[in-house]
mmCIF file of C-alpha atoms and ligand atoms in Angstrom:
data_model
loop_
_atom_site.group_PDB
_atom_site.id
_atom_site.type_symbol
_atom_site.label_atom_id
_atom_site.label_comp_id
_atom_site.label_asym_id
_atom_site.label_seq_id
_atom_site.Cartn_x
_atom_site.Cartn_y
_atom_site.Cartn_z
ATOM 1 C CA MET N 21 131.413 65.384 -29.424
ATOM 2 C CA PHE N 22 128.626 62.962 -30.492
ATOM 3 C CA PHE N 23 127.738 59.498 -29.323
ATOM 4 C CA TYR N 24 124.673 57.321 -29.757
ATOM 5 C CA LEU N 25 122.093 56.245 -27.190
ATOM 6 C CA PHE N 26 120.191 53.087 -28.091
ATOM 7 C CA VAL N 27 116.729 52.757 -26.596
ATOM 8 C CA LEU N 28 114.722 49.540 -26.970
ATOM 9 C CA LYS N 29 111.008 50.228 -27.370
ATOM 10 C CA LYS N 30 108.628 47.297 -28.010
ATOM 11 C CA ASN N 31 111.168 45.308 -30.073
ATOM 12 C CA ASN N 32 112.331 48.360 -32.020
ATOM 13 C CA THR N 33 115.688 49.952 -31.334
ATOM 14 C CA PHE N 34 115.848 53.711 -31.749
ATOM 15 C CA ALA N 35 119.202 55.443 -31.905
ATOM 16 C CA TYR N 36 119.437 58.945 -30.454
ATOM 17 C CA GLN N 37 122.433 61.012 -31.399
ATOM 18 C CA ILE N 38 123.686 62.851 -28.353
ATOM 19 C CA ASP N 39 125.704 66.014 -28.455
ATOM 20 C CA ASN N 40 127.593 65.846 -25.207
ATOM 21 C CA THR N 41 128.469 69.535 -25.348
ATOM 22 C CA MET N 42 124.776 70.458 -24.972
ATOM 23 C CA ASN N 43 124.331 72.883 -22.061
ATOM 24 C CA THR N 44 121.951 71.519 -19.428
ATOM 25 C CA THR N 45 123.012 73.949 -16.687
ATOM 26 C CA THR N 46 120.180 75.222 -14.538
ATOM 27 C CA ASN N 47 119.449 77.161 -11.364
ATOM 28 C CA PHE N 48 118.760 75.265 -8.166
ATOM 29 C CA MET N 49 118.670 77.117 -4.832
ATOM 30 C CA ASP N 50 120.750 79.995 -6.271
ATOM 31 C CA LEU N 51 123.388 77.459 -7.297
ATOM 32 C CA LYS N 52 124.312 76.652 -10.892
ATOM 33 C CA ILE N 53 124.033 72.901 -11.427
ATOM 34 C CA LYS N 54 125.123 70.980 -14.535
ATOM 35 C CA SER N 55 122.060 68.764 -14.808
ATOM 36 C CA PRO N 56 118.473 69.481 -13.760
ATOM 37 C CA ILE N 57 118.196 65.966 -12.294
ATOM 38 C CA ILE N 58 118.418 65.925 -8.514
ATOM 39 C CA VAL N 59 118.245 62.864 -6.333
ATOM 40 C CA GLY N 60 115.800 63.672 -3.552
ATOM 41 C CA SER N 61 116.049 62.881 0.117
ATOM 42 C CA CYS N 62 115.865 59.120 0.786
ATOM 43 C CA GLY N 63 117.842 56.195 2.183
ATOM 44 C CA LEU N 64 120.120 56.153 -0.882
ATOM 45 C CA THR N 65 121.424 59.628 -0.087
ATOM 46 C CA SER N 66 122.613 58.644 3.379
ATOM 47 C CA ASP N 67 125.412 56.424 2.056
ATOM 48 C CA ILE N 68 128.664 57.942 0.765
ATOM 49 C CA GLU N 69 129.456 55.202 -1.778
ATOM 50 C CA THR N 70 125.969 55.499 -3.301
ATOM 51 C CA LEU N 71 126.268 59.282 -3.348
ATOM 52 C CA LYS N 72 129.502 58.973 -5.344
ATOM 53 C CA LYS N 73 127.758 56.731 -7.901
ATOM 54 C CA ILE N 74 124.889 59.228 -8.113
ATOM 55 C CA GLU N 75 127.377 61.995 -8.902
ATOM 56 C CA GLN N 76 129.182 59.832 -11.492
ATOM 57 C CA ALA N 77 125.836 59.109 -13.186
ATOM 58 C CA GLY N 78 125.436 62.856 -13.742
ATOM 59 C CA ALA N 79 123.049 64.128 -11.053
ATOM 60 C CA GLY N 80 123.078 67.918 -10.658
ATOM 61 C CA ALA N 81 122.768 67.831 -6.861
ATOM 62 C CA VAL N 82 121.775 65.564 -3.995
ATOM 63 C CA ILE N 83 119.469 66.086 -1.054
ATOM 64 C CA LEU N 84 120.613 64.026 1.911
ATOM 65 C CA LYS N 85 118.251 61.820 3.896
ATOM 66 C CA SER N 86 116.361 63.998 6.386
ATOM 67 C CA VAL N 87 117.363 64.231 9.977
ATOM 68 C CA PHE N 88 114.143 63.733 11.957
ATOM 69 C CA GLU N 89 113.604 65.454 15.277
ATOM 70 C CA GLU N 90 111.053 62.757 16.120
ATOM 71 C CA GLN N 91 113.610 60.001 15.577
ATOM 72 C CA ILE N 92 116.183 61.786 17.714
ATOM 73 C CA MET N 93 113.593 62.184 20.465
ATOM 74 C CA GLN N 94 112.794 58.469 20.250
ATOM 75 C CA GLU N 95 116.498 57.593 20.544
ATOM 76 C CA MET N 96 116.687 59.866 23.543
ATOM 77 C CA THR N 97 113.775 58.200 25.334
ATOM 78 C CA LYS N 98 115.123 54.747 24.421
ATOM 79 C CA ASN N 99 118.605 55.509 25.769
ATOM 80 C CA VAL N 100 117.630 57.735 28.633
ATOM 81 C CA ASN N 101 115.095 56.463 31.122
ATOM 82 C CA MET N 102 113.601 59.383 33.071
ATOM 83 C CA SER N 103 113.090 57.254 36.219
ATOM 84 C CA ASP N 104 116.876 56.703 36.494
ATOM 85 C CA TYR N 105 117.257 60.448 36.882
ATOM 86 C CA SER N 106 114.266 61.186 39.139
ATOM 87 C CA TYR N 107 116.660 62.362 41.850
ATOM 88 C CA SER N 108 118.222 64.898 39.471
ATOM 89 C CA PRO N 109 116.189 66.314 36.576
ATOM 90 C CA GLU N 110 119.227 68.438 35.618
ATOM 91 C CA SER N 111 121.234 65.249 34.992
ATOM 92 C CA TYR N 112 118.373 63.966 32.812
ATOM 93 C CA ASP N 113 118.451 67.157 30.784
ATOM 94 C CA TYR N 114 122.213 66.885 30.415
ATOM 95 C CA VAL N 115 122.147 63.221 29.277
ATOM 96 C CA ALA N 116 119.154 63.831 26.987
ATOM 97 C CA SER N 117 120.837 66.760 25.274
ATOM 98 C CA HIS N 118 124.054 64.712 24.985
ATOM 99 C CA THR N 119 122.099 61.935 23.210
ATOM 100 C CA GLN N 120 120.569 64.513 20.878
ATOM 101 C CA GLU N 121 124.031 65.918 20.165
ATOM 102 C CA GLN N 122 125.346 62.447 19.350
ATOM 103 C CA SER N 123 122.498 61.787 16.881
ATOM 104 C CA LEU N 124 123.058 65.142 15.233
ATOM 105 C CA ASP N 125 126.812 64.529 15.142
ATOM 106 C CA LYS N 126 126.182 61.466 12.933
ATOM 107 C CA TYR N 127 124.310 63.683 10.487
ATOM 108 C CA VAL N 128 126.941 66.407 10.635
ATOM 109 C CA ASN N 129 129.564 63.760 9.747
ATOM 110 C CA LEU N 130 127.456 62.625 6.787
ATOM 111 C CA ILE N 131 127.385 66.211 5.491
ATOM 112 C CA LYS N 132 131.132 66.647 6.021
ATOM 113 C CA ASN N 133 131.970 63.348 4.287
ATOM 114 C CA ALA N 134 129.621 64.066 1.393
ATOM 115 C CA LYS N 135 131.205 67.501 0.937
ATOM 116 C CA LYS N 136 134.676 65.931 0.973
ATOM 117 C CA GLU N 137 133.795 63.273 -1.628
ATOM 118 C CA LEU N 138 131.439 65.108 -4.001
ATOM 119 C CA SER N 139 131.770 68.189 -6.146
ATOM 120 C CA ILE N 140 128.029 68.625 -6.808
ATOM 121 C CA PRO N 141 125.966 70.593 -4.252
ATOM 122 C CA VAL N 142 125.066 68.676 -1.092
ATOM 123 C CA ILE N 143 121.785 69.762 0.457
ATOM 124 C CA ALA N 144 120.902 68.833 4.035
ATOM 125 C CA SER N 145 117.302 68.070 4.914
ATOM 126 C CA VAL N 146 115.629 68.665 8.250
ATOM 127 C CA ASN N 147 112.293 67.488 9.524
ATOM 128 C CA CYS N 148 111.274 68.787 12.923
ATOM 129 C CA ILE N 149 108.046 68.692 14.858
ATOM 130 C CA SER N 150 108.681 71.696 17.089
ATOM 131 C CA ALA N 151 109.448 75.161 15.749
ATOM 132 C CA SER N 152 112.401 75.864 18.074
ATOM 133 C CA GLN N 153 114.393 72.777 17.034
ATOM 134 C CA TRP N 154 114.265 73.655 13.319
ATOM 135 C CA VAL N 155 116.501 76.631 13.888
ATOM 136 C CA SER N 156 119.149 74.856 15.937
ATOM 137 C CA PHE N 157 119.193 71.856 13.574
ATOM 138 C CA ALA N 158 119.488 74.075 10.488
ATOM 139 C CA SER N 159 122.369 76.075 12.009
ATOM 140 C CA LYS N 160 124.273 72.843 12.635
ATOM 141 C CA MET N 161 123.807 71.831 8.980
ATOM 142 C CA GLU N 162 125.194 75.183 7.844
ATOM 143 C CA GLN N 163 128.203 74.892 10.149
ATOM 144 C CA ALA N 164 128.872 71.376 8.798
ATOM 145 C CA GLY N 165 129.293 72.843 5.295
ATOM 146 C CA ALA N 166 125.976 71.984 3.584
ATOM 147 C CA ASP N 167 125.435 73.979 0.378
ATOM 148 C CA GLY N 168 121.805 74.498 1.303
ATOM 149 C CA ILE N 169 118.994 73.257 3.508
ATOM 150 C CA GLU N 170 115.738 71.706 2.481
ATOM 151 C CA LEU N 171 112.867 72.046 4.922
ATOM 152 C CA ASN N 172 110.891 68.841 4.859
ATOM 153 C CA MET N 173 107.862 70.306 6.614
ATOM 154 C CA PHE N 174 104.500 68.700 7.030
ATOM 155 C CA ILE N 175 101.709 68.790 9.555
ATOM 156 C CA LEU N 176 99.003 66.209 8.871
ATOM 157 C CA PRO N 177 95.900 68.404 9.054
ATOM 158 C CA SER N 178 93.962 65.895 11.166
ATOM 159 C CA ASP N 179 93.503 68.012 14.312
ATOM 160 C CA VAL N 180 90.038 69.589 14.234
ATOM 161 C CA HIS N 181 91.240 72.328 16.593
ATOM 162 C CA LEU N 182 93.866 73.544 14.121
ATOM 163 C CA THR N 183 92.572 76.164 11.712
ATOM 164 C CA THR N 184 93.938 76.757 8.220
ATOM 165 C CA ASP N 185 95.573 79.906 9.617
ATOM 166 C CA ASP N 186 97.251 77.947 12.454
ATOM 167 C CA VAL N 187 98.764 75.467 10.017
ATOM 168 C CA GLU N 188 99.932 78.107 7.562
ATOM 169 C CA ARG N 189 101.354 80.265 10.372
ATOM 170 C CA PHE N 190 103.506 77.355 11.544
ATOM 171 C CA TYR N 191 105.042 77.113 8.074
ATOM 172 C CA GLU N 192 105.540 80.866 7.782
ATOM 173 C CA ASP N 193 107.056 81.293 11.249
ATOM 174 C CA THR N 194 109.415 78.392 10.686
ATOM 175 C CA ILE N 195 110.588 79.666 7.298
ATOM 176 C CA GLN N 196 111.179 83.126 8.766
ATOM 177 C CA SER N 197 113.113 81.818 11.766
ATOM 178 C CA ILE N 198 115.338 79.657 9.621
ATOM 179 C CA ARG N 199 115.964 82.374 7.051
ATOM 180 C CA ARG N 200 117.137 84.588 9.927
ATOM 181 C CA ALA N 201 119.319 81.846 11.437
ATOM 182 C CA VAL N 202 121.270 80.684 8.372
ATOM 183 C CA SER N 203 122.828 82.391 5.377
ATOM 184 C CA ILE N 204 122.955 79.387 3.025
ATOM 185 C CA PRO N 205 120.080 78.888 0.521
ATOM 186 C CA VAL N 206 116.871 77.362 1.888
ATOM 187 C CA SER N 207 114.407 75.265 -0.099
ATOM 188 C CA LEU N 208 110.874 74.527 1.058
ATOM 189 C CA LYS N 209 109.571 71.056 0.242
ATOM 190 C CA MET N 210 105.805 71.328 0.160
ATOM 191 C CA SER N 211 102.980 68.873 0.346
ATOM 192 C CA PRO N 212 99.944 69.204 -1.956
ATOM 193 C CA TYR N 213 97.562 69.229 1.035
ATOM 194 C CA PHE N 214 96.625 72.900 1.321
ATOM 195 C CA SER N 215 93.187 74.354 0.735
ATOM 196 C CA SER N 216 94.804 77.197 -1.182
ATOM 197 C CA LEU N 217 97.937 75.637 -2.563
ATOM 198 C CA ALA N 218 98.822 78.407 -5.035
ATOM 199 C CA ARG N 219 98.544 81.115 -2.370
ATOM 200 C CA VAL N 220 100.637 79.201 0.198
ATOM 201 C CA ALA N 221 103.288 78.449 -2.420
ATOM 202 C CA GLN N 222 103.464 82.074 -3.549
ATOM 203 C CA LYS N 223 103.544 83.395 0.022
ATOM 204 C CA GLY N 224 106.335 80.944 0.890
ATOM 205 C CA SER N 225 108.324 82.115 -2.124
ATOM 206 C CA TRP N 226 108.067 85.737 -0.927
ATOM 207 C CA MET N 227 109.751 84.821 2.342
ATOM 208 C CA GLY N 228 113.278 84.675 0.993
ATOM 209 C CA ILE N 229 113.487 80.976 0.191
ATOM 210 C CA SER N 230 115.770 80.146 -2.741
ATOM 211 C CA ASN N 231 113.711 77.266 -4.071
ATOM 212 C CA LEU N 232 110.287 75.674 -3.812
ATOM 213 C CA HIS N 233 110.095 71.912 -4.110
ATOM 214 C CA ILE N 234 106.829 70.148 -4.961
ATOM 215 C CA PHE N 235 105.769 67.587 -3.726
ATOM 216 C CA ASN N 236 106.684 65.642 -0.678
ATOM 217 C CA ARG N 237 105.460 62.064 -0.426
ATOM 218 C CA PHE N 238 104.631 60.491 2.898
ATOM 219 C CA ALA N 239 104.724 57.093 4.517
ATOM 220 C CA GLN N 240 101.260 55.615 3.988
ATOM 221 C CA GLN N 241 99.252 52.847 5.592
ATOM 222 C CA ASP N 242 97.315 49.919 4.175
ATOM 223 C CA ILE N 243 95.012 47.347 5.819
ATOM 224 C CA ASN N 244 95.709 43.626 5.781
ATOM 225 C CA ILE N 245 92.274 41.976 5.640
ATOM 226 C CA ASP N 246 93.605 38.478 6.577
ATOM 227 C CA LYS N 247 95.353 39.599 9.733
ATOM 228 C CA ILE N 248 92.880 42.466 10.253
ATOM 229 C CA CYS N 249 95.609 44.944 11.032
ATOM 230 C CA THR N 250 97.287 47.931 9.480
ATOM 231 C CA GLU N 251 100.591 47.630 7.674
ATOM 232 C CA PRO N 252 102.846 49.981 5.717
ATOM 233 C CA ALA N 253 101.705 50.632 2.149
ATOM 234 C CA ASN N 254 104.136 50.604 -0.780
ATOM 235 C CA VAL N 255 106.834 53.194 -0.077
ATOM 236 C CA PHE N 256 107.525 53.918 -3.737
ATOM 237 C CA SER N 257 105.491 56.220 -5.913
ATOM 238 C CA THR N 258 104.035 55.183 -9.247
ATOM 239 C CA SER N 259 103.596 57.046 -12.523
ATOM 240 C CA GLY N 260 100.050 57.734 -11.313
ATOM 241 C CA ALA N 261 101.438 60.577 -9.173
ATOM 242 C CA PHE N 262 103.025 62.307 -12.164
ATOM 243 C CA PRO N 263 100.035 64.201 -13.681
ATOM 244 C CA ARG N 264 99.443 66.033 -10.383
ATOM 245 C CA THR N 265 103.099 67.098 -10.234
ATOM 246 C CA LEU N 266 102.951 68.199 -13.874
ATOM 247 C CA ARG N 267 99.752 70.211 -13.372
ATOM 248 C CA TRP N 268 101.039 72.091 -10.326
ATOM 249 C CA THR N 269 104.420 72.706 -11.904
ATOM 250 C CA ALA N 270 102.677 74.333 -14.865
ATOM 251 C CA ILE N 271 100.386 76.370 -12.574
ATOM 252 C CA LEU N 272 102.942 77.447 -9.961
ATOM 253 C CA SER N 273 106.063 78.078 -12.016
ATOM 254 C CA ASN N 274 104.930 81.527 -13.218
ATOM 255 C CA ILE N 275 103.407 82.700 -9.949
ATOM 256 C CA ILE N 276 106.161 81.947 -7.457
ATOM 257 C CA HIS N 277 109.204 84.149 -6.964
ATOM 258 C CA CYS N 278 111.947 81.530 -6.877
ATOM 259 C CA PRO N 279 112.999 78.518 -8.948
ATOM 260 C CA LEU N 280 110.840 75.408 -8.725
ATOM 261 C CA THR N 281 111.968 71.815 -8.261
ATOM 262 C CA ALA N 282 109.317 69.361 -9.392
ATOM 263 C CA GLY N 283 109.136 65.758 -8.252
ATOM 264 C CA GLY N 284 106.716 63.009 -7.366
ATOM 265 C CA GLY N 285 105.910 60.224 -9.811
ATOM 266 C CA VAL N 286 108.854 60.746 -12.187
ATOM 267 C CA HIS N 287 109.339 57.218 -13.562
ATOM 268 C CA LYS N 288 109.989 57.800 -17.255
ATOM 269 C CA LYS N 289 113.024 59.562 -18.666
ATOM 270 C CA GLU N 290 110.834 61.884 -20.744
ATOM 271 C CA ASP N 291 109.093 63.067 -17.534
ATOM 272 C CA VAL N 292 112.162 65.256 -16.893
ATOM 273 C CA ILE N 293 111.638 67.100 -20.202
ATOM 274 C CA LYS N 294 107.899 67.460 -19.535
ATOM 275 C CA LEU N 295 108.484 69.083 -16.128
ATOM 276 C CA LEU N 296 111.041 71.509 -17.598
ATOM 277 C CA LEU N 297 108.544 72.440 -20.327
ATOM 278 C CA ALA N 298 105.971 73.030 -17.559
ATOM 279 C CA GLY N 299 108.363 75.493 -15.906
ATOM 280 C CA ALA N 300 110.454 73.510 -13.395
ATOM 281 C CA SER N 301 114.106 74.532 -13.105
ATOM 282 C CA SER N 302 115.071 71.136 -11.749
ATOM 283 C CA VAL N 303 113.498 67.720 -11.351
ATOM 284 C CA GLN N 304 113.739 65.466 -8.352
ATOM 285 C CA VAL N 305 113.725 61.670 -8.617
ATOM 286 C CA VAL N 306 113.654 59.008 -5.885
ATOM 287 C CA SER N 307 111.440 55.949 -6.502
ATOM 288 C CA ALA N 308 112.670 55.516 -10.096
ATOM 289 C CA ILE N 309 116.263 55.323 -8.820
ATOM 290 C CA TYR N 310 115.311 52.610 -6.337
ATOM 291 C CA GLU N 311 113.370 50.656 -8.948
ATOM 292 C CA GLN N 312 115.357 51.241 -12.145
ATOM 293 C CA GLY N 313 118.835 51.867 -10.723
ATOM 294 C CA ILE N 314 121.204 54.825 -10.694
ATOM 295 C CA GLU N 315 121.549 54.477 -14.520
ATOM 296 C CA PHE N 316 118.180 56.256 -14.711
ATOM 297 C CA ILE N 317 120.054 59.538 -14.138
ATOM 298 C CA GLN N 318 122.451 59.131 -17.051
ATOM 299 C CA GLU N 319 119.750 57.823 -19.394
ATOM 300 C CA ALA N 320 117.441 60.736 -18.563
ATOM 301 C CA ASN N 321 120.325 63.219 -19.057
ATOM 302 C CA ASP N 322 121.147 61.602 -22.422
ATOM 303 C CA LEU N 323 117.537 61.740 -23.559
ATOM 304 C CA LEU N 324 117.309 65.394 -22.502
ATOM 305 C CA LYS N 325 120.420 66.290 -24.537
ATOM 306 C CA SER N 326 119.340 64.395 -27.640
ATOM 307 C CA TRP N 327 115.853 65.910 -27.446
ATOM 308 C CA MET N 328 117.295 69.431 -27.058
ATOM 309 C CA GLN N 329 119.463 68.857 -30.063
ATOM 310 C CA GLU N 330 116.620 67.488 -32.168
ATOM 311 C CA LYS N 331 114.418 70.481 -31.267
ATOM 312 C CA GLY N 332 117.219 73.030 -31.698
ATOM 313 C CA PHE N 333 117.422 74.189 -28.071
ATOM 314 C CA GLU N 334 120.902 75.080 -26.846
ATOM 315 C CA THR N 335 120.124 75.737 -23.192
ATOM 316 C CA ILE N 336 117.375 74.773 -20.773
ATOM 317 C CA ASP N 337 116.211 78.383 -20.624
ATOM 318 C CA ASP N 338 115.465 78.161 -24.379
ATOM 319 C CA PHE N 339 112.463 75.926 -23.653
ATOM 320 C CA ARG N 340 111.844 75.961 -19.888
ATOM 321 C CA GLY N 341 108.268 76.988 -19.139
ATOM 322 C CA LYS N 342 107.098 76.918 -22.762
ATOM 323 C CA LEU N 343 103.985 75.032 -21.607
ATOM 324 C CA ALA N 344 103.595 76.717 -18.214
ATOM 325 C CA VAL N 345 100.325 78.436 -17.385
ATOM 326 C CA GLU N 346 100.625 82.180 -17.882
ATOM 327 C CA LYS N 347 99.900 84.322 -14.803
ATOM 328 C CA ASN N 348 96.115 84.706 -14.258
ATOM 329 C CA ASP N 349 95.280 82.502 -17.258
ATOM 330 C CA LYS N 350 92.427 80.280 -16.102
ATOM 331 C CA SER N 351 91.733 78.860 -19.555
ATOM 332 C CA SER N 352 94.787 76.601 -19.644
ATOM 333 C CA THR N 353 94.129 72.869 -19.954
ATOM 334 C CA PHE N 354 96.012 72.473 -16.668
ATOM 335 C CA HIS N 355 93.048 74.207 -14.984
ATOM 336 C CA ARG N 356 90.545 71.683 -16.339
ATOM 337 C CA VAL N 357 89.505 69.178 -13.696
ATOM 338 C CA GLN N 358 86.181 67.678 -14.751
ATOM 339 C CA PHE N 359 85.877 64.726 -17.113
ATOM 340 C CA MET N 360 83.800 66.545 -19.683
ATOM 341 C CA LYS N 361 83.631 64.631 -22.939
ATOM 342 C CA TYR N 362 85.103 67.491 -24.918
ATOM 343 C CA PHE N 363 88.307 67.589 -22.838
ATOM 344 C CA ALA N 364 88.714 63.975 -21.732
ATOM 345 C CA ASN N 365 87.915 62.601 -25.205
ATOM 346 C CA ILE N 366 85.883 59.753 -23.727
ATOM 347 C CA ASP N 367 82.180 59.091 -23.020
HETATM 348 C C1 LIG U 402 112.464 55.123 0.729
HETATM 349 C C2 LIG U 402 112.141 56.604 0.766
HETATM 350 C C3 LIG U 402 112.682 57.396 1.776
HETATM 351 C C4 LIG U 402 112.379 58.770 1.810
HETATM 352 N N1 LIG U 402 112.909 59.550 2.792
HETATM 353 C C5 LIG U 402 112.673 60.897 2.790
HETATM 354 C C6 LIG U 402 113.267 61.751 3.757
HETATM 355 O O1 LIG U 402 114.032 61.338 4.627
HETATM 356 N N2 LIG U 402 112.988 63.078 3.668
HETATM 357 C C7 LIG U 402 112.175 63.625 2.713
HETATM 358 O O2 LIG U 402 111.979 64.841 2.656
HETATM 359 N N3 LIG U 402 111.596 62.822 1.776
HETATM 360 C C8 LIG U 402 111.829 61.492 1.809
HETATM 361 N N4 LIG U 402 111.245 60.700 0.860
HETATM 362 C C9 LIG U 402 110.383 61.320 -0.157
HETATM 363 C C10 LIG U 402 111.207 61.588 -1.420
HETATM 364 O O3 LIG U 402 112.258 62.511 -1.183
HETATM 365 C C11 LIG U 402 110.322 62.133 -2.570
HETATM 366 O O4 LIG U 402 109.856 63.415 -2.220
HETATM 367 C C12 LIG U 402 109.137 61.249 -2.874
HETATM 368 O O5 LIG U 402 109.496 59.879 -2.853
HETATM 369 C C13 LIG U 402 108.519 61.581 -4.239
HETATM 370 O O6 LIG U 402 109.431 61.377 -5.296
HETATM 371 P P1 LIG U 402 109.376 60.038 -6.219
HETATM 372 O O7 LIG U 402 108.027 59.945 -6.782
HETATM 373 O O8 LIG U 402 110.462 60.233 -7.234
HETATM 374 O O9 LIG U 402 109.682 58.884 -5.294
HETATM 375 C C14 LIG U 402 111.534 59.331 0.826
HETATM 376 C C15 LIG U 402 111.013 58.505 -0.187
HETATM 377 C C16 LIG U 402 111.301 57.166 -0.232
HETATM 378 C C17 LIG U 402 110.721 56.326 -1.321
#
């Protein structure tokens, strides 16, 4: 069945013919999803009505807002004052763990409701600061019915006493513990801040994870020079983040041993096609949904289908990774980093 997509570009209207039978199925965390577009973990994915609209717009899967150990701990200290329990530390422990349970129960209910209302995969996301809590949190997500778990892991490498090995061991130990504790697929959401990014990514992919997700984006700070104080920087990414995601997708996709989700700086509909060509199996979007609306998902799906048709590709596997860097090929343009005139085309 065909229909037309009209796109307005600088006062010109282009009509794309879309074959709606085009197969955009892809692999995400060992699950078959109908569209490679995934809405990543954010405030939008903590609300059931919004999640339903995201599904209707054609997203392949959703990653729920992370549950943060740090936030739960803060709620505990806010609700439970240690001095009230100085006569009985056991009572403190009991009330503190009850508060933690209540916070987790809210998240468990979100998973259960999302599973009841949606037919696309619902992925839970956990962010913990201590290794032991990751395992218990992840088990609760599995019991609640999540189709998979994303590990939103990051240690800001600002402690001069922590060696590269210490940081990497934390990631490895945590992945191993969680893989042992749950049987649902696990995805690792990585940051770009590793001294040997390719090695860490490959090692992570050998540890039984079902998906690697690049890159996480973090809350950042700015300085207000009038008030002479710090303040939160813009929470949304810009297109400026996209070339880094594209480069690492092209470099990592052939050297890791699991499917790759690429995200970070996806603001144009054609970015989805570019990341698939670079070897991603799925593409994660967040800021563009906040800024351009949920329609972004359907428009990007439509563009993908019309482009596949125009180029004669019937499935995503027909073109996925066509522009990825081959294993051990250091001559790819994605390896070029210096602004030499010959490559940058500018003096
Ligand atoms: C408002 C907002 C909230 C977010 N919350 C989370 C979160 O809870 N857990 C997480 O792993 N990532 C979170 N992220 C990061 C996104 O999932 C995503 O990785 C990042 O924004 C990069 O994608 P983008 O360029 O499409 O925005 C959040 C991002 C935004 C903008």
